Short mmCIF file of C-alpha atoms and ligand atoms in Angstrom, two decimals:
data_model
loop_
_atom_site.label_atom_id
_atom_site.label_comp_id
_atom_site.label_asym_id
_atom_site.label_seq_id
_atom_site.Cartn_x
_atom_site.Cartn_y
_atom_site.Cartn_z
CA UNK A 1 -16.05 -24.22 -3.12
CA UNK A 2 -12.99 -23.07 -4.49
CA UNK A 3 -11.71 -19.79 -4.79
CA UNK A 4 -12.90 -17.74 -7.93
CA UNK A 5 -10.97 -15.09 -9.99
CA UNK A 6 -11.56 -12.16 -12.41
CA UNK A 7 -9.82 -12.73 -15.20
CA UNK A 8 -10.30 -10.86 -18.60
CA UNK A 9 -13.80 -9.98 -18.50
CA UNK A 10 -14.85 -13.09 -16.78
CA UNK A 11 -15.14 -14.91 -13.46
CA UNK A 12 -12.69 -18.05 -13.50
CA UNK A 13 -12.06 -21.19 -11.23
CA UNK A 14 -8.19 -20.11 -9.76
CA UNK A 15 -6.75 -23.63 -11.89
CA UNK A 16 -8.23 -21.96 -14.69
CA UNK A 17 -6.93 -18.51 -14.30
CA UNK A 18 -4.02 -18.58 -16.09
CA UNK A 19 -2.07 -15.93 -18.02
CA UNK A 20 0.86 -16.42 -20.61
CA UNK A 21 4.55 -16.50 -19.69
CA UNK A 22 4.71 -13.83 -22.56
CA UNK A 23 2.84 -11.50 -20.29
CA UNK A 24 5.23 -8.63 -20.14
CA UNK A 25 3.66 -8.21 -16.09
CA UNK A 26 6.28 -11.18 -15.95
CA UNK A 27 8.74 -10.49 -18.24
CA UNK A 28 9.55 -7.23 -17.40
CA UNK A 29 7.02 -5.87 -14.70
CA UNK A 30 5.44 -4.29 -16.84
CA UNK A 31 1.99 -3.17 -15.28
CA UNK A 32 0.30 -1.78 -11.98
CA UNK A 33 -1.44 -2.99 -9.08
CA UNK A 34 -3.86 -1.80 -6.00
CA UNK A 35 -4.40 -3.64 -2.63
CA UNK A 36 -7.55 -3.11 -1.33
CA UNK A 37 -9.27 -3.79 2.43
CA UNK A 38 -13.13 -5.78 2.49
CA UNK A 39 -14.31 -4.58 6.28
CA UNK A 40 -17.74 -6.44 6.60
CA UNK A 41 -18.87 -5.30 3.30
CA UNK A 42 -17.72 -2.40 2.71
CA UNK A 43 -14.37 -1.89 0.05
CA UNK A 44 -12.83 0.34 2.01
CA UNK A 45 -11.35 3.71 0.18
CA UNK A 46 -12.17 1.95 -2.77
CA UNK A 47 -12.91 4.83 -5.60
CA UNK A 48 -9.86 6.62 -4.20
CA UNK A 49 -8.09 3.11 -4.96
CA UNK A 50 -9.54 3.04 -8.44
CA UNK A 51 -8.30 6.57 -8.99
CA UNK A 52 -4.87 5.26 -7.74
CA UNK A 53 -4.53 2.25 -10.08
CA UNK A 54 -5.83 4.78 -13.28
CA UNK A 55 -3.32 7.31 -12.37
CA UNK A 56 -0.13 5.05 -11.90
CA UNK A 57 -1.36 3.73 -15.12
CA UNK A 58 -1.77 6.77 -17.09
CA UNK A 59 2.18 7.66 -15.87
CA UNK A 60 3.17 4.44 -17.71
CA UNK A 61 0.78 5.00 -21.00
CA UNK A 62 -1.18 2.10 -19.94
CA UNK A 63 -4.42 2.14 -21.30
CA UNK A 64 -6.83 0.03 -18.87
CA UNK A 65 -9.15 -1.78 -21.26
CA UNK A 66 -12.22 -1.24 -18.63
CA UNK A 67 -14.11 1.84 -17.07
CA UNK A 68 -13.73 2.74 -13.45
CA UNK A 69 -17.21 1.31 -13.28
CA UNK A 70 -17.07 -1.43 -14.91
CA UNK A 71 -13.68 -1.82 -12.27
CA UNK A 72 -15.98 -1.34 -9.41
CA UNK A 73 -18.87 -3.72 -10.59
CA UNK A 74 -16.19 -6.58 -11.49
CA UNK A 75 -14.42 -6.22 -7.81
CA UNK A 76 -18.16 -6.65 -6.17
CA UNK A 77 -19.03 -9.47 -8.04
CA UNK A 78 -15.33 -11.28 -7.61
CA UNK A 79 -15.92 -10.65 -3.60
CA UNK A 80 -19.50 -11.85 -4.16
CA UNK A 81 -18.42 -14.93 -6.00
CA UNK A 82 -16.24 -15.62 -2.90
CA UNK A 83 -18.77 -14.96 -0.22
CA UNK A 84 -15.66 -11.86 0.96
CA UNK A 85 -17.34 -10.23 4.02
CA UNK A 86 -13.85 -9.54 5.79
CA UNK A 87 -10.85 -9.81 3.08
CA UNK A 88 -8.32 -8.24 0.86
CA UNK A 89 -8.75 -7.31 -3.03
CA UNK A 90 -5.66 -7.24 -5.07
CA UNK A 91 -6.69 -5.87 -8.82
CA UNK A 92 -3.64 -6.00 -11.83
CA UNK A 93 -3.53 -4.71 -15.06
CA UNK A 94 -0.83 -6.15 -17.12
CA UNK A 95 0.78 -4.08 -20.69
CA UNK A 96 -0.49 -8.19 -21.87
CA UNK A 97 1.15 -10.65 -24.06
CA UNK A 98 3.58 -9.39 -26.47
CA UNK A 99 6.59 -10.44 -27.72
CA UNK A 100 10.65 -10.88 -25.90
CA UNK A 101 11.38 -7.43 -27.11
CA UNK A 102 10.76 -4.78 -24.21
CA UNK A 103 8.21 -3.38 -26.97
CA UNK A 104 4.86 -2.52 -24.97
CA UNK A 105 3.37 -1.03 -28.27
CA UNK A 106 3.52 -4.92 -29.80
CA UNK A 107 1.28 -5.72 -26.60
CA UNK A 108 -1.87 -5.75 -28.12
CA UNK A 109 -4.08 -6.67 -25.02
CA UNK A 110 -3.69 -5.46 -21.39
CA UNK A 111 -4.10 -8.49 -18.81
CA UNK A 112 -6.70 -7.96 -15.92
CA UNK A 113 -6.91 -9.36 -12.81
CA UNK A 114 -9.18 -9.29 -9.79
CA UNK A 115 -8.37 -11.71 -6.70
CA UNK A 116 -11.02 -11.50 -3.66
CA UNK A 117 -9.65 -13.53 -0.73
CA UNK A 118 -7.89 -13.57 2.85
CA UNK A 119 -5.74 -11.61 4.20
CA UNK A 120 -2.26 -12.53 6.27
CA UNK A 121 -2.10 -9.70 8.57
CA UNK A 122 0.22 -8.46 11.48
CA UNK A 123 -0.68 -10.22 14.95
CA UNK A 124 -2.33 -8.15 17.43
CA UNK A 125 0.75 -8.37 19.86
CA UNK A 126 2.59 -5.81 17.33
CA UNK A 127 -0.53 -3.47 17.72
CA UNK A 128 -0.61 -3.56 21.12
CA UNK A 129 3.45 -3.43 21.73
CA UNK A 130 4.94 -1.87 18.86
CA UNK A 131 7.32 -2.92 15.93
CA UNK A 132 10.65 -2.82 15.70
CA UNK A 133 12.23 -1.55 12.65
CA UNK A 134 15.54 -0.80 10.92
CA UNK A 135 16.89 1.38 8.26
CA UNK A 136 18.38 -0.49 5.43
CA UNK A 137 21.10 0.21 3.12
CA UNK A 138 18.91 -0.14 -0.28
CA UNK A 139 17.48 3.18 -1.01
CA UNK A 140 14.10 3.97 -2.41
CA UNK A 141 13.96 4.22 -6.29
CA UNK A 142 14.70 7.87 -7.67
CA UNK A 143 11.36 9.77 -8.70
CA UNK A 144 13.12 10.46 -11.80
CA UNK A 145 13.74 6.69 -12.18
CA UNK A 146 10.84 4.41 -11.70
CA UNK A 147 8.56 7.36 -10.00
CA UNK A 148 7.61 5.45 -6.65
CA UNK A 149 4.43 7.36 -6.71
CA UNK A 150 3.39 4.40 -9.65
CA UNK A 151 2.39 1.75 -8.10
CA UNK A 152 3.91 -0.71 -9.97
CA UNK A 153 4.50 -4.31 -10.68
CA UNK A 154 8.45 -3.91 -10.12
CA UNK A 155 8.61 -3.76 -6.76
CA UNK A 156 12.08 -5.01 -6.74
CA UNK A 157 13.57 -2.14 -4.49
CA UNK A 158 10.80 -2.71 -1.90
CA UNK A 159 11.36 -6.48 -2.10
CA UNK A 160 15.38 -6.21 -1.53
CA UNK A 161 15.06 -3.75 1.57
CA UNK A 162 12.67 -6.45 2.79
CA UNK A 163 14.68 -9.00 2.73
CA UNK A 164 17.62 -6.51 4.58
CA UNK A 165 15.42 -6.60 7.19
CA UNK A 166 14.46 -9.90 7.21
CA UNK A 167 18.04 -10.86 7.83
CA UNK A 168 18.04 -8.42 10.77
CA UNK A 169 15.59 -10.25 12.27
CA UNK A 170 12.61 -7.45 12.14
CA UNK A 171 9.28 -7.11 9.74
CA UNK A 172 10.31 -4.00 8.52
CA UNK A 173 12.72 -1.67 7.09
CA UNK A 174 12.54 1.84 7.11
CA UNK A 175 13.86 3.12 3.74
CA UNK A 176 15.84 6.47 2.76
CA UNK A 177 16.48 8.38 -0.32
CA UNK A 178 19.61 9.04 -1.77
CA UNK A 179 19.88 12.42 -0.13
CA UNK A 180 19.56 10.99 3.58
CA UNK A 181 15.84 11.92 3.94
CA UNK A 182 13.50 9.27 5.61
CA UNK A 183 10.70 8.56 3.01
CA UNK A 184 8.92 5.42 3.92
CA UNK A 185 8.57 1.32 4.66
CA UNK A 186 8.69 -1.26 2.10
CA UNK A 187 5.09 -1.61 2.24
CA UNK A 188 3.89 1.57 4.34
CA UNK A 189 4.05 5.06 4.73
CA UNK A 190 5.69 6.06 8.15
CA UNK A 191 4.53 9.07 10.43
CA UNK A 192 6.12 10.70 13.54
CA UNK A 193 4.61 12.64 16.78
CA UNK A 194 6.67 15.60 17.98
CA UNK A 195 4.92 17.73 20.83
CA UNK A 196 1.15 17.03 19.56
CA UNK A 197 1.81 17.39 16.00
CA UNK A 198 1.86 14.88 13.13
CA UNK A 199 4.63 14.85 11.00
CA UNK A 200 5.40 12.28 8.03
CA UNK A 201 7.41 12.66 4.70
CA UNK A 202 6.15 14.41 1.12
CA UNK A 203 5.84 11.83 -1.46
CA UNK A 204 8.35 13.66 -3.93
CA UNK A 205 10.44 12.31 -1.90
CA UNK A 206 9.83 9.47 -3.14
CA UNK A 207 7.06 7.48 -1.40
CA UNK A 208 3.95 6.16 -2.67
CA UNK A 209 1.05 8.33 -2.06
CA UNK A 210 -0.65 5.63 0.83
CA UNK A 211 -4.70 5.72 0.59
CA UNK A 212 -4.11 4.89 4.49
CA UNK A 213 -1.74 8.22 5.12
CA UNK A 214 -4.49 10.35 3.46
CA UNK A 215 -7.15 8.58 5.73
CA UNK A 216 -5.04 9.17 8.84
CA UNK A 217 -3.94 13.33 7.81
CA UNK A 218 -7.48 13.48 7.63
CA UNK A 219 -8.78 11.64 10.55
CA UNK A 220 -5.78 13.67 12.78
CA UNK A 221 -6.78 17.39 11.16
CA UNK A 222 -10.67 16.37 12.47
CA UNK A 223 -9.18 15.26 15.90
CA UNK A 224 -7.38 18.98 16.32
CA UNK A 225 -3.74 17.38 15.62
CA UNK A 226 -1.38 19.67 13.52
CA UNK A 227 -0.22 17.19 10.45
CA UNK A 228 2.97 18.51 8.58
CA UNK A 229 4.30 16.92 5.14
CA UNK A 230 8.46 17.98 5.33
CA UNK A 231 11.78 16.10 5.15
CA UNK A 232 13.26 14.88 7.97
CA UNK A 233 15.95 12.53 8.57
CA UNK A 234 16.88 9.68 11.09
CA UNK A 235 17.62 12.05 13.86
CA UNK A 236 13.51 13.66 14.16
CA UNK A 237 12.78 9.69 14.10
CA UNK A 238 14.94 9.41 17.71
CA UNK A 239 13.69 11.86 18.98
CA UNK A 240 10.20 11.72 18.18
CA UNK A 241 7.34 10.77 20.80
CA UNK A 242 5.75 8.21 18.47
CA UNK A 243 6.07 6.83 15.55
CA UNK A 244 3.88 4.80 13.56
CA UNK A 245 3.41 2.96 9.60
CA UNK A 246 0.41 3.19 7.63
CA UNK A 247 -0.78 0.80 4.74
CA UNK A 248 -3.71 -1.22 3.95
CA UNK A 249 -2.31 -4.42 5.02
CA UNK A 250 -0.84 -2.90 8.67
CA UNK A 251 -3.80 0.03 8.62
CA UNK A 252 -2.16 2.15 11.30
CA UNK A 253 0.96 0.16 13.59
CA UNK A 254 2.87 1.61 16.26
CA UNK A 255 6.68 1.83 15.81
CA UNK A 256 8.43 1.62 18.85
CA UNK A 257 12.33 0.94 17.90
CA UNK A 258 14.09 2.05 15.10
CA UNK A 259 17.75 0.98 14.47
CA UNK A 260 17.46 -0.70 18.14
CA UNK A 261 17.27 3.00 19.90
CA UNK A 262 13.70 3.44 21.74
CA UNK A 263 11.09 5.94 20.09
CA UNK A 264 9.30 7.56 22.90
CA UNK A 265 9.25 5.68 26.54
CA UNK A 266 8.87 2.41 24.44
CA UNK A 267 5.41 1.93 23.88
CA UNK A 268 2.78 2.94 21.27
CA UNK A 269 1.91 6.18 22.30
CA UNK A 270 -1.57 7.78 23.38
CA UNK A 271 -2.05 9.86 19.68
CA UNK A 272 -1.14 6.80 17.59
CA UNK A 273 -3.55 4.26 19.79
CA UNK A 274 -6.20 7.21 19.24
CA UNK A 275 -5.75 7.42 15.65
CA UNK A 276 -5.71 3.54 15.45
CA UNK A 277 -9.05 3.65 17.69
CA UNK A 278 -10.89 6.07 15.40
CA UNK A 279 -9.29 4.74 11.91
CA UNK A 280 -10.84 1.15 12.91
CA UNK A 281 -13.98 2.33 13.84
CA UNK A 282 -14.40 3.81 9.82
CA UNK A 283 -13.13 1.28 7.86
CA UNK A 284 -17.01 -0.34 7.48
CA UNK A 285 -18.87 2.97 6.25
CA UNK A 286 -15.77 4.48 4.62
CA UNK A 287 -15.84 2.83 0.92
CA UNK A 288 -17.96 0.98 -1.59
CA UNK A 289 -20.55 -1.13 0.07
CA UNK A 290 -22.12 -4.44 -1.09
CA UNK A 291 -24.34 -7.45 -0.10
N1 PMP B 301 4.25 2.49 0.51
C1 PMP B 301 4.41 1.42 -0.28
C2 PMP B 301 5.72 1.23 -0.94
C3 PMP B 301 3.36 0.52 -0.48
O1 PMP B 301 3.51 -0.54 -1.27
C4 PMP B 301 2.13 0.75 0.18
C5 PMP B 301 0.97 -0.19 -0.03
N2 PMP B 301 1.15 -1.44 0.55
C6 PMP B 301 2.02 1.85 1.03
C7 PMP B 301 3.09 2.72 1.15
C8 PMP B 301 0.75 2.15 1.76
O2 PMP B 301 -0.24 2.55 0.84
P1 PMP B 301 -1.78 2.25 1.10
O3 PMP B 301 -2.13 2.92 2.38
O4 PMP B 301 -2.47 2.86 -0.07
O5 PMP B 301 -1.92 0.77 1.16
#
């Protein structure tokens, strides 16, 4: 059975679920997204995802042509449609077709997508032994710019720092802004250990606010850990005891070399193998279950 996809109101085989090259998504990125974790059943985080997409959309005066329930009821029955017990969601709301003028008032129609399938994720080894990162020389976007609290279908600046690290030879590159200050990955939010307590960068910064980061400042405050939200720059993250991403993709991955200098004695350290512990043991009963 082949793979079926939300599309505009209705459930469509993927060779039919086709959108216009006029969509201004393409043309100009003109729309917003949200990634979202199926653990047996349950969509994890999923109204604080929903809440996510609205709000990035509201910042671009994107008016999402569906309620958050009727959001909710078309993600079930896309994952139902694809028998999704263990998967990954990825919903997009387009501005829609329009014209080749940058004009998103002559977009009459948003474009909405739901796609229900697998998910590639990091192997186990990187769990269990760390990631290596490095800091490349794109910045993140300005807040004032393209605010990278939106999550956004331009993910252009994420995409080139990416490919910096690609061509480093590591999975992921740890991203400043333009005043020096550590702010996040290309595709997670990044968190250090210093003597016991948590410490990871504000989003005015210039991060995206992660679902996962929330999930983890709250699953650390329960455990007793201190979690601070300040700047820092490159020299907390060598001297820090542990470091570790977040993101829905990585959930919670140790860090343990940044710029080729060793975080901590060199392996994933006992808080962030805790927090990983506890974070996978929610991720079934923390959501929006289905059957
Ligand atoms: N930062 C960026 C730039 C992201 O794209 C993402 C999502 N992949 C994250 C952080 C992590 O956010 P979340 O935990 O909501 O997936």
């Amino acid at each position: 059975m082949g793979l079926k996809v939300f599309l505009n109101g209705k459930l469509v085989d993927k060779e039919e679920a086709k959108i216009s090259i006029f969509d201004h998504g393409l043309l100009y990125g003109d729309g917003v997204f949200e990634g979202i974790r199926v653990y047996n059943k349950c969509i994890f985080r999923f109204q604080q995802h929903i809440d996510r997409l609205f709000a990035s959309a509201k910042y671009i005066m994107l008016n999402i042509p569906m309620t958050k329930d009727e959001l909710i009821q078309a993600t079930i029955d896309t994952c139902r449609a694809n028998n999704i017990q263990d998967g990954y969601i990825r919903m997009v709301v387009t501005r829609g077709e329009g014209t080749l003028g940058l004009a998103p008032w002559l977009c009459p129609e948003p474009t909405v997508f739901i796609i229900a399938a697998n998910i590639q994720l990091y192997p186990e080894e990187y769990y269990k032994n760390g990631l290596s990162v490095i800091t490349v020389p794109t910045t993140r976007n300005f807040p004032e710019a393209v605010n990278p609290r939106i999550k956004s279908l331009n993910y252009l600046n994420n995409i080139l720092a990416k490919i910096e690290a690609h061509n480093a030879g590591v999975l992921e590159a740890l991203m400043l802004n333009k005043d020096g200050y550590v702010v996040e990955c290309t595709g997670d939010n990044l968190f250090l250990v210093k003597d016991g307590t948590l410490i990871t960068p504000p989003v005015y910064l210039g991060a995206l606010r992660g679902i996962t980061r929330d999930c983890i400042i709250e699953i650390a405050q329960k455990l007793g850990y201190p979690v601070i939200e300040q700047p820092f720059t490159r020299f907390e993250v060598f001297n820090a005891d542990e470091c570790f991403l977040t993101g829905t993709a990585a959930e919670a991955i140790p860090v343990v070399k940044v710029d080729n200098r060793v975080i901590g004695d060199g392996k994933p350290g006992p808080i962030t193998r805790r927090l990983i512990e506890e974070f996978r043991k929610i991720t079934t009963v923390d959501g929006i279950k289905f059957d």
